[in-house]
PDB file of C-alpha atoms in Angstrom:
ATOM      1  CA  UNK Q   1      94.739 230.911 109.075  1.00  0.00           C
ATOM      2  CA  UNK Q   2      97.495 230.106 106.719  1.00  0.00           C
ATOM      3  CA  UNK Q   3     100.295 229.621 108.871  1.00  0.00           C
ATOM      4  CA  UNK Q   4     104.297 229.824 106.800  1.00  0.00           C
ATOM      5  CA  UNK Q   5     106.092 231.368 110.121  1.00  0.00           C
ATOM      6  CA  UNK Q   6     104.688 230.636 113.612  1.00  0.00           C
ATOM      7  CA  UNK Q   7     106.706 231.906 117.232  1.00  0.00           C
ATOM      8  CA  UNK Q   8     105.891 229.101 119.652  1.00  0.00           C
ATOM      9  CA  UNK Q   9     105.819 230.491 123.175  1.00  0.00           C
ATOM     10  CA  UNK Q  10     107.573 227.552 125.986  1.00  0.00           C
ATOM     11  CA  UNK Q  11     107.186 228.035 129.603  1.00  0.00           C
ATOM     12  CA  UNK Q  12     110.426 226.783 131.496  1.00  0.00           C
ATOM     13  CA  UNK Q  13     108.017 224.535 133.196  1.00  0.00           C
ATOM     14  CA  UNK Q  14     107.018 223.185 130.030  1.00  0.00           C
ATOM     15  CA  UNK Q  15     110.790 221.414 129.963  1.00  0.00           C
ATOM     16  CA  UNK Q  16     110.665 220.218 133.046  1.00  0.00           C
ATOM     17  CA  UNK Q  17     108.245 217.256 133.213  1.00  0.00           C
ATOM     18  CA  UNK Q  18     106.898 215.580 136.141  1.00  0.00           C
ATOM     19  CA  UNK Q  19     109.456 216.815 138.463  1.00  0.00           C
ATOM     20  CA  UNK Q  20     108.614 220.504 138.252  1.00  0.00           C
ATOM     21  CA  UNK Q  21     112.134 221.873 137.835  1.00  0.00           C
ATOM     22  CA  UNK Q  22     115.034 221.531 136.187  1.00  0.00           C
ATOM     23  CA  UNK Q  23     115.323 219.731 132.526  1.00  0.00           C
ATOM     24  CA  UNK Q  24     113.169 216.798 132.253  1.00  0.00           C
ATOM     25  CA  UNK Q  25     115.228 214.581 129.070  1.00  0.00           C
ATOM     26  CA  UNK Q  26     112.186 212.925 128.056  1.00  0.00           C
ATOM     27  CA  UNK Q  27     110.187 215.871 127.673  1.00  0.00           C
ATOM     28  CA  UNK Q  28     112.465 217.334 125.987  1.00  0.00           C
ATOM     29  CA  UNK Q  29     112.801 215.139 123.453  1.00  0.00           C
ATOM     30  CA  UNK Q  30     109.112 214.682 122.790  1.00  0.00           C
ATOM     31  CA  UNK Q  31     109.199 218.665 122.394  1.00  0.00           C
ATOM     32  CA  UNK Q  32     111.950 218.961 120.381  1.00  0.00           C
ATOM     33  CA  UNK Q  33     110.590 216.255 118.030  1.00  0.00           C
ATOM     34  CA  UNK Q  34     107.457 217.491 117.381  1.00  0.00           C
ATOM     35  CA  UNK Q  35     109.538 221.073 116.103  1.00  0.00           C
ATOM     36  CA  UNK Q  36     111.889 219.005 114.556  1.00  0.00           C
ATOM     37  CA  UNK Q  37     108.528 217.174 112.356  1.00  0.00           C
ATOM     38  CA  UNK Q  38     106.900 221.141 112.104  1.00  0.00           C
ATOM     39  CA  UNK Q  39     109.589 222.348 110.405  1.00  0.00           C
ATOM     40  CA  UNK Q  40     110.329 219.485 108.310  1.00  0.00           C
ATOM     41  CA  UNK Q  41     106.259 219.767 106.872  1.00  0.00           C
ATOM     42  CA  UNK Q  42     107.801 223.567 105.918  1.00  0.00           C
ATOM     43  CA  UNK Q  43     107.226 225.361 108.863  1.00  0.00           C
ATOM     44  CA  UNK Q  44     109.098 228.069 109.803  1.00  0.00           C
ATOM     45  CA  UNK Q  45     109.495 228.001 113.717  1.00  0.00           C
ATOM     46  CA  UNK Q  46     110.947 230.309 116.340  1.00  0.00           C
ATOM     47  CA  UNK Q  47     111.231 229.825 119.812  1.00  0.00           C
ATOM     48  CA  UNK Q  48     110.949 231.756 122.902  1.00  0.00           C
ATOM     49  CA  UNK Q  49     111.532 230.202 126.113  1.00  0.00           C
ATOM     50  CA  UNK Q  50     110.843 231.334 129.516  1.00  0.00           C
ATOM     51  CA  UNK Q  51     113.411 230.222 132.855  1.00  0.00           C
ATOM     52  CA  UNK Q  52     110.755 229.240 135.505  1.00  0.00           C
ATOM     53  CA  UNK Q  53     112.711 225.579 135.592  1.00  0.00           C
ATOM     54  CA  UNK Q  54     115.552 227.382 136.580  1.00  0.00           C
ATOM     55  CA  UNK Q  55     114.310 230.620 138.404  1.00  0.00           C
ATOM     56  CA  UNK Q  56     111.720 232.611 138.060  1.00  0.00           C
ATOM     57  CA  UNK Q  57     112.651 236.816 138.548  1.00  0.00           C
ATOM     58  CA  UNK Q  58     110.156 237.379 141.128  1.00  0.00           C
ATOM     59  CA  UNK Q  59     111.215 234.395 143.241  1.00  0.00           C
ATOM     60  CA  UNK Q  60     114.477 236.950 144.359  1.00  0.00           C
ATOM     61  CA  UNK Q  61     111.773 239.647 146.031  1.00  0.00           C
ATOM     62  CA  UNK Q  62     111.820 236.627 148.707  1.00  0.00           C
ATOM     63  CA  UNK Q  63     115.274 235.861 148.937  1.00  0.00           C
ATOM     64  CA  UNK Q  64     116.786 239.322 149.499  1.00  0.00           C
ATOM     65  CA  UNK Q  65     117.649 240.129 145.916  1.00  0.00           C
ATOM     66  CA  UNK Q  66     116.004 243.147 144.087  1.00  0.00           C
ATOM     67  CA  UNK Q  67     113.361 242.556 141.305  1.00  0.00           C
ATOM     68  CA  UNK Q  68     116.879 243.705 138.810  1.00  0.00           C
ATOM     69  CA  UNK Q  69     118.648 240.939 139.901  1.00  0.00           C
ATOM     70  CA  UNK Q  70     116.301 238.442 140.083  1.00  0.00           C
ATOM     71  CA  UNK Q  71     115.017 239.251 136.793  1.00  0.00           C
ATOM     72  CA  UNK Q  72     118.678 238.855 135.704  1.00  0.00           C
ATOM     73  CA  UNK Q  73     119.051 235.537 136.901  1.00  0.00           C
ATOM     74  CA  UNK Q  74     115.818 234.015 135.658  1.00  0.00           C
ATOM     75  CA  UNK Q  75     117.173 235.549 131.981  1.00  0.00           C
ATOM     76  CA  UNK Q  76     120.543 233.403 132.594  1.00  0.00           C
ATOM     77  CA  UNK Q  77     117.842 230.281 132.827  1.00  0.00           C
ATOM     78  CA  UNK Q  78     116.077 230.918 129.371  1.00  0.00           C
ATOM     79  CA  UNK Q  79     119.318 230.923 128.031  1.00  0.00           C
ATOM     80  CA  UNK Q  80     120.304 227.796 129.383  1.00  0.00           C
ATOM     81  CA  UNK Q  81     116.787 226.432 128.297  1.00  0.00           C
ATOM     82  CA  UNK Q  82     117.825 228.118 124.923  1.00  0.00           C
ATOM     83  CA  UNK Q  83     120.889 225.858 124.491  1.00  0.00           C
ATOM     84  CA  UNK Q  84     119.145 222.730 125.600  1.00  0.00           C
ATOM     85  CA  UNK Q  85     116.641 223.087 122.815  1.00  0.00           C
ATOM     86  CA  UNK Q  86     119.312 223.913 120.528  1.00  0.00           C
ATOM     87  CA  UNK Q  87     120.610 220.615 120.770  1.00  0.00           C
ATOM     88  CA  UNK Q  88     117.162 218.287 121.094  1.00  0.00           C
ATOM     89  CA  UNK Q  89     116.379 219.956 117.997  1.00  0.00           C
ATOM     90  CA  UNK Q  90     119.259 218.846 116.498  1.00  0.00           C
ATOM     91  CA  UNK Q  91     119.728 215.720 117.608  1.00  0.00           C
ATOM     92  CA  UNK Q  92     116.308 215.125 116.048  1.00  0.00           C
ATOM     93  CA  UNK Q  93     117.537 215.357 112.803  1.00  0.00           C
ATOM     94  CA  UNK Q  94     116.754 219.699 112.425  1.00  0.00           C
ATOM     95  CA  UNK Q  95     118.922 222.745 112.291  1.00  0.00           C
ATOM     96  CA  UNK Q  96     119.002 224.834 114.937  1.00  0.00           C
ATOM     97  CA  UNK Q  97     120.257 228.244 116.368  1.00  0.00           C
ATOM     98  CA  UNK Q  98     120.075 229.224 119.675  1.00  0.00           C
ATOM     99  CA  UNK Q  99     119.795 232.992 120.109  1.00  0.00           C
ATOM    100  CA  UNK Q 100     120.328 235.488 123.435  1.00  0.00           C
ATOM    101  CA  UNK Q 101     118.840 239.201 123.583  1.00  0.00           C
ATOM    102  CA  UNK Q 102     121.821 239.097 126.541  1.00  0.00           C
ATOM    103  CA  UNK Q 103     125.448 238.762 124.784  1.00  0.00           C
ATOM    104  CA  UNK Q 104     127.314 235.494 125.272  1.00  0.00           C
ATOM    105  CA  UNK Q 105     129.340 235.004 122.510  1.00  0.00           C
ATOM    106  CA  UNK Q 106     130.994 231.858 123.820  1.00  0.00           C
ATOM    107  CA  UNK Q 107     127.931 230.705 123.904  1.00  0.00           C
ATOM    108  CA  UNK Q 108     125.531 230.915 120.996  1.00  0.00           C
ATOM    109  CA  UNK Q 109     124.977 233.680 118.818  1.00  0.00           C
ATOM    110  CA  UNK Q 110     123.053 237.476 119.833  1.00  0.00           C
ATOM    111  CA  UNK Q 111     119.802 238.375 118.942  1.00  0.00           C
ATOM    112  CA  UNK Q 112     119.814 240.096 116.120  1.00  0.00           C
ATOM    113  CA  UNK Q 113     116.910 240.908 113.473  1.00  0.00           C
ATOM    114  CA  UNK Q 114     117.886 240.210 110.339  1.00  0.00           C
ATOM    115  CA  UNK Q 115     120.020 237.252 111.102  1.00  0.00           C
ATOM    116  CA  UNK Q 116     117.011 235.777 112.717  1.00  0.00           C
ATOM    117  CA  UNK Q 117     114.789 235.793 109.937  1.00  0.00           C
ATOM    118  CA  UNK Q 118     117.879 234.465 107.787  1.00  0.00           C
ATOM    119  CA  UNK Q 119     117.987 231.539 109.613  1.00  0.00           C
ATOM    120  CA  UNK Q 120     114.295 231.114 109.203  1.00  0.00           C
ATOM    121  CA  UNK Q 121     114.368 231.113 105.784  1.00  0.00           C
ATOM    122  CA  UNK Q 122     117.477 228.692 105.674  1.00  0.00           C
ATOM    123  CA  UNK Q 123     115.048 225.894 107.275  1.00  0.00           C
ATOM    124  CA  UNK Q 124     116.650 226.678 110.596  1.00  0.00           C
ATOM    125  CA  UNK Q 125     114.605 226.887 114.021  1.00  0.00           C
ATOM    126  CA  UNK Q 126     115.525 229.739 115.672  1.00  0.00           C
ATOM    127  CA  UNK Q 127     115.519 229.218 119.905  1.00  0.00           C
ATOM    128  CA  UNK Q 128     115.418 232.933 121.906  1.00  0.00           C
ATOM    129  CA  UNK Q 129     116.514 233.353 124.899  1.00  0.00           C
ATOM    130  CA  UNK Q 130     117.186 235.724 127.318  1.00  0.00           C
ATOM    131  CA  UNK Q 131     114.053 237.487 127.106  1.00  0.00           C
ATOM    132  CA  UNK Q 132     113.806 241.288 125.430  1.00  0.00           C
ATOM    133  CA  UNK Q 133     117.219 241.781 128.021  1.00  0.00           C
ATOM    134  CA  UNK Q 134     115.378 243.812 130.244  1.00  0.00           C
ATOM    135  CA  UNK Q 135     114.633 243.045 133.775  1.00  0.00           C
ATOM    136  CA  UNK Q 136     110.717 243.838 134.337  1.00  0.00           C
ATOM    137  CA  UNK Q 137     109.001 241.985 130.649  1.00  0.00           C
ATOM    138  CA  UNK Q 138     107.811 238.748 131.070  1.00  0.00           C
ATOM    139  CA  UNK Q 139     108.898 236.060 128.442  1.00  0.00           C
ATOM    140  CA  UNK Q 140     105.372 235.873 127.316  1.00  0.00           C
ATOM    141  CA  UNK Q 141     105.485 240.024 126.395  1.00  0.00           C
ATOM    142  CA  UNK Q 142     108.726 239.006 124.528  1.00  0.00           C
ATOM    143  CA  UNK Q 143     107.248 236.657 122.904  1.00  0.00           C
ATOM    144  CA  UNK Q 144     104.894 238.950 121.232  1.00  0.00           C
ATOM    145  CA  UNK Q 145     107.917 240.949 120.719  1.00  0.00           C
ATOM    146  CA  UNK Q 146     109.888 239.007 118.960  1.00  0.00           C
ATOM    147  CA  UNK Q 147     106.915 237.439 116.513  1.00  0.00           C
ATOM    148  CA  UNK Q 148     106.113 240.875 115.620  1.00  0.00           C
ATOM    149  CA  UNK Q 149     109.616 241.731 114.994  1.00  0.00           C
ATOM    150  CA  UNK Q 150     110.128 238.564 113.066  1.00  0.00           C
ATOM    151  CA  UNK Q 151     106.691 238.929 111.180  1.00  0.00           C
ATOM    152  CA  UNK Q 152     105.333 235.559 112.141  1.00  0.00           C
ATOM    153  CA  UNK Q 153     101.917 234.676 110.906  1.00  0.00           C
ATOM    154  CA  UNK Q 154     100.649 233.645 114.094  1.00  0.00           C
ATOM    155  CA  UNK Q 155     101.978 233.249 118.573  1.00  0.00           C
ATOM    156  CA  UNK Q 156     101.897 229.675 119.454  1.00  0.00           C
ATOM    157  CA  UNK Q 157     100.904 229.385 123.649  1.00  0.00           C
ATOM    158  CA  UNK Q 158     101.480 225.974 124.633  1.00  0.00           C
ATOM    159  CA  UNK Q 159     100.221 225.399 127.984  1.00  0.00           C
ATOM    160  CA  UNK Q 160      99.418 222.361 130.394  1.00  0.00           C
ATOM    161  CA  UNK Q 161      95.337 223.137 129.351  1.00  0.00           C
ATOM    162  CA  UNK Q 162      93.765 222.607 125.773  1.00  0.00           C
ATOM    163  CA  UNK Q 163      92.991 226.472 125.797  1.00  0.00           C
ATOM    164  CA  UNK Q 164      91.690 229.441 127.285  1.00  0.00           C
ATOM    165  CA  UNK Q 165      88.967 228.474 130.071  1.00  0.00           C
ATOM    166  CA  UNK Q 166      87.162 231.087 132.032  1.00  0.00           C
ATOM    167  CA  UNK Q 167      88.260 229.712 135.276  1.00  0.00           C
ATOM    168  CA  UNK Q 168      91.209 226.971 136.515  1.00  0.00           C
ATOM    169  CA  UNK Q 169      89.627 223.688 134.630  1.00  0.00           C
ATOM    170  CA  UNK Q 170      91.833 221.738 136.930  1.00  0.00           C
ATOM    171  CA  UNK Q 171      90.601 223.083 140.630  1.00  0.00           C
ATOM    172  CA  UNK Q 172      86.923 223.712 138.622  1.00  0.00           C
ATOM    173  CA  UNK Q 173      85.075 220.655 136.844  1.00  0.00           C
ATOM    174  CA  UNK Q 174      82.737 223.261 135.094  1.00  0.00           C
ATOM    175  CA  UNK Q 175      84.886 225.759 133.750  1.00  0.00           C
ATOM    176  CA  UNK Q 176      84.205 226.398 130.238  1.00  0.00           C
ATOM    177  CA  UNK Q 177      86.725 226.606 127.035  1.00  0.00           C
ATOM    178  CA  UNK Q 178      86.870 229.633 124.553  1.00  0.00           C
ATOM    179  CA  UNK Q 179      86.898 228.770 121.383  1.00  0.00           C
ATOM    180  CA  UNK Q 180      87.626 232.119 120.335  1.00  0.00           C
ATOM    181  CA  UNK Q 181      87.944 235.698 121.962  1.00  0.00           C
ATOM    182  CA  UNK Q 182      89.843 238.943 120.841  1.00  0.00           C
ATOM    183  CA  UNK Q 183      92.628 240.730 122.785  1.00  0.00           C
ATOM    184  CA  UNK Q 184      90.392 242.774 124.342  1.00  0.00           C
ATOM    185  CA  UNK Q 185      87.927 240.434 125.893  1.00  0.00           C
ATOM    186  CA  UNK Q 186      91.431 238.464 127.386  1.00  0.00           C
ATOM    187  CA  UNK Q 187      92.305 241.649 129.001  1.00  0.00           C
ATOM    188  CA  UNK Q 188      88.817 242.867 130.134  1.00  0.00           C
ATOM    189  CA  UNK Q 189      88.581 239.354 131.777  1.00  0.00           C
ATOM    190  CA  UNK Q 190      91.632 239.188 133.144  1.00  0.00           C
ATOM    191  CA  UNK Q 191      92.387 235.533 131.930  1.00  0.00           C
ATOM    192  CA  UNK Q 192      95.901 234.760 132.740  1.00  0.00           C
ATOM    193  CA  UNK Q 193      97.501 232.324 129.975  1.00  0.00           C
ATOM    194  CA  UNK Q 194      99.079 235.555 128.917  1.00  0.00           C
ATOM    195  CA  UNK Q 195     100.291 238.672 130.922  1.00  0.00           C
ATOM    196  CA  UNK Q 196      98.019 242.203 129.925  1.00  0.00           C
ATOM    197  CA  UNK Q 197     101.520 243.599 128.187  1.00  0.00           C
ATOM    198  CA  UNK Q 198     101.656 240.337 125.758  1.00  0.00           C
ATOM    199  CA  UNK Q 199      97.810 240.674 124.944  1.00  0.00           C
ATOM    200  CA  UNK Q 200      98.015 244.761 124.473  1.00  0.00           C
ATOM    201  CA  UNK Q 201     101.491 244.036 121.973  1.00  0.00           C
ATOM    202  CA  UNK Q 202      99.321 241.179 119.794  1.00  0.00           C
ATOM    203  CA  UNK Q 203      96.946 243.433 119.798  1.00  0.00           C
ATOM    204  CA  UNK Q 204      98.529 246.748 118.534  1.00  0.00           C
ATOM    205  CA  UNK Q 205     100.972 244.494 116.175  1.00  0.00           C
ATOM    206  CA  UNK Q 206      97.696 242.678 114.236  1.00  0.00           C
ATOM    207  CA  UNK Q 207      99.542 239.427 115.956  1.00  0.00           C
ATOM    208  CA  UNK Q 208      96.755 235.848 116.700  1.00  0.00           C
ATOM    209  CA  UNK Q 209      97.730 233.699 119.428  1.00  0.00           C
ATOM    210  CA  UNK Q 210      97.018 229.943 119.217  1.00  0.00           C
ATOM    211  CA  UNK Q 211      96.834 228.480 123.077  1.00  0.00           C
ATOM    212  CA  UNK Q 212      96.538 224.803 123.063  1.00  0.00           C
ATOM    213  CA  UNK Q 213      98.201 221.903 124.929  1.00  0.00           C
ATOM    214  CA  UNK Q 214     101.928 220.749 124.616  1.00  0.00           C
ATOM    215  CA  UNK Q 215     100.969 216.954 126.378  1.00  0.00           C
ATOM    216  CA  UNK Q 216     100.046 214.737 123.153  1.00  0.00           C
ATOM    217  CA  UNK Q 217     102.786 213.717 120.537  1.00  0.00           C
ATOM    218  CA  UNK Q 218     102.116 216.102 117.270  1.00  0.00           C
ATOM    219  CA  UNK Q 219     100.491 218.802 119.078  1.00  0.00           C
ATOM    220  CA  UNK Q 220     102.468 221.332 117.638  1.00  0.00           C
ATOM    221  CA  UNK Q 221     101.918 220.402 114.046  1.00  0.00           C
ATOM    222  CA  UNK Q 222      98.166 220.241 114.516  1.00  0.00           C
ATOM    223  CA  UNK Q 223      98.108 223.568 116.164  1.00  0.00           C
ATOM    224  CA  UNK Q 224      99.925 225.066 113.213  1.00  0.00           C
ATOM    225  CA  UNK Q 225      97.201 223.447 111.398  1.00  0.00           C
ATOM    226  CA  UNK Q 226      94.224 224.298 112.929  1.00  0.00           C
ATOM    227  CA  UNK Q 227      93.463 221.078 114.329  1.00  0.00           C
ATOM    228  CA  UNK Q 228      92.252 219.859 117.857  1.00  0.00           C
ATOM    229  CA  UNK Q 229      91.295 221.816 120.566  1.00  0.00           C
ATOM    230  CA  UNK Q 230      92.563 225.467 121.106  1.00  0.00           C
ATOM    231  CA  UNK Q 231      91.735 228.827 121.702  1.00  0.00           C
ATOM    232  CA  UNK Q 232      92.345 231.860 118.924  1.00  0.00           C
ATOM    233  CA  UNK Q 233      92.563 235.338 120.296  1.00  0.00           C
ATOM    234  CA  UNK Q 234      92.518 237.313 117.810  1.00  0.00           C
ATOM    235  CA  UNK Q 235      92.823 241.398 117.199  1.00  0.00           C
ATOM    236  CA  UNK Q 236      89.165 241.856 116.794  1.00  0.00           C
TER     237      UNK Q 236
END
């Protein structure tokens, strides 16, 4: 593929390092460094960033709250996550705009279209939080969302894993790596890097998704590349 504009997709796991939770400054860094370096090499790089650090929506159906609420509060984390990034990215020498589908004006700037892809063609990484702003969509179906909306070349999944196995490679020694499937094969299996909705919206939008491993420095930049090992799904 030849890559120009890429959506990375971040779990809020992804930020938290070793502990599990909460912000984890030395992953951070690392992460923000290798966007900082992608978009530097002329990149242009959004971000969409999920909340599980902080809470996860479907955590609340166990602590009394409705799926609404909980879903509202996990959205509050991405933003937070949003802001975070912001300023890693910065601080790593990059430009930066933090983005919320929810309004907080005090706090960085709305989601909006057009300014979005502005800022992507001003060199600026783009960091989206708050999810589509609707209680009941995962961050990974906004991510398709938003890199359809934004006309990216191609969805970025990093994940703990080099790719898409056909069982947990972790809990099973023998589980094998795809080095390529479509949309429709990740549905029909039922392979869970990605919710059904995210899959179904690449699909219908003509969107690839890369799904490779966040752990080793550059990863980013070689998965934009087409280097090391990944998985593309692909619309057919």
């Amino acid at each position: 593929m030849q890559v120009k504009r890429a959506l990375l997709k971040l779990s809020g796991e992804a930020l938290a390092g070793p502990a599990g939770s909460g912000l984890d400054g030395e992953t951070l860094t690392r992460i923000a460094s290798d966007v900082a370096e992608a978009s530097r090499q002329g990149f242009q790089i959004a971000i969409v960033v999920g909340g599980g650090n902080f809470f996860r929506g479907v955590q609340g159906l166990t602590r009394g709250l409705s799926r609404n609420t909980g879903d509202s509060i996990g959205m509050l984390g991405t933003v937070m996550n949003a802001l975070a990034l912001e300023h890693a990215i910065e601080s790593a020498g990059v430009q930066a705009r933090a983005m919320s589908a929810i309004a907080m004006p005090a706090l960085c700037e709305s989601y909006a279209r057009r300014r979005a892809i502005d800022h992507l063609r001003n060199g600026k990484v783009v960091v989206l939080g708050g999810g589509t702003g609707n209680p009941w969509f995962t961050t990974d179906t906004g991510a398709a969302l938003r890199a359809a909306e934004l006309e990216c070349d191609v969805l970025l999944k990093g994940t703990n894993v080099d790719g898409v196995y056909d069982s947990d490679p972790r809990k099973n020694p023998g589980a094998r790596r795809f080095d390529r499937l479509t949309h429709d094969e990740a549905i029909s299996r039922d392979l869970k890097v990605m919710d059904t909705a995210a899959f179904a919206l690449a699909r219908d939008s003509g969107l690839s998704i890369v799904v490779f491993s966040l752990h080793a420095p550059g990863a980013i930049c070689r998965a934009l590349r087409g280097e090391g090992p990944q998985t593309l799904v692909t619309p057919a």
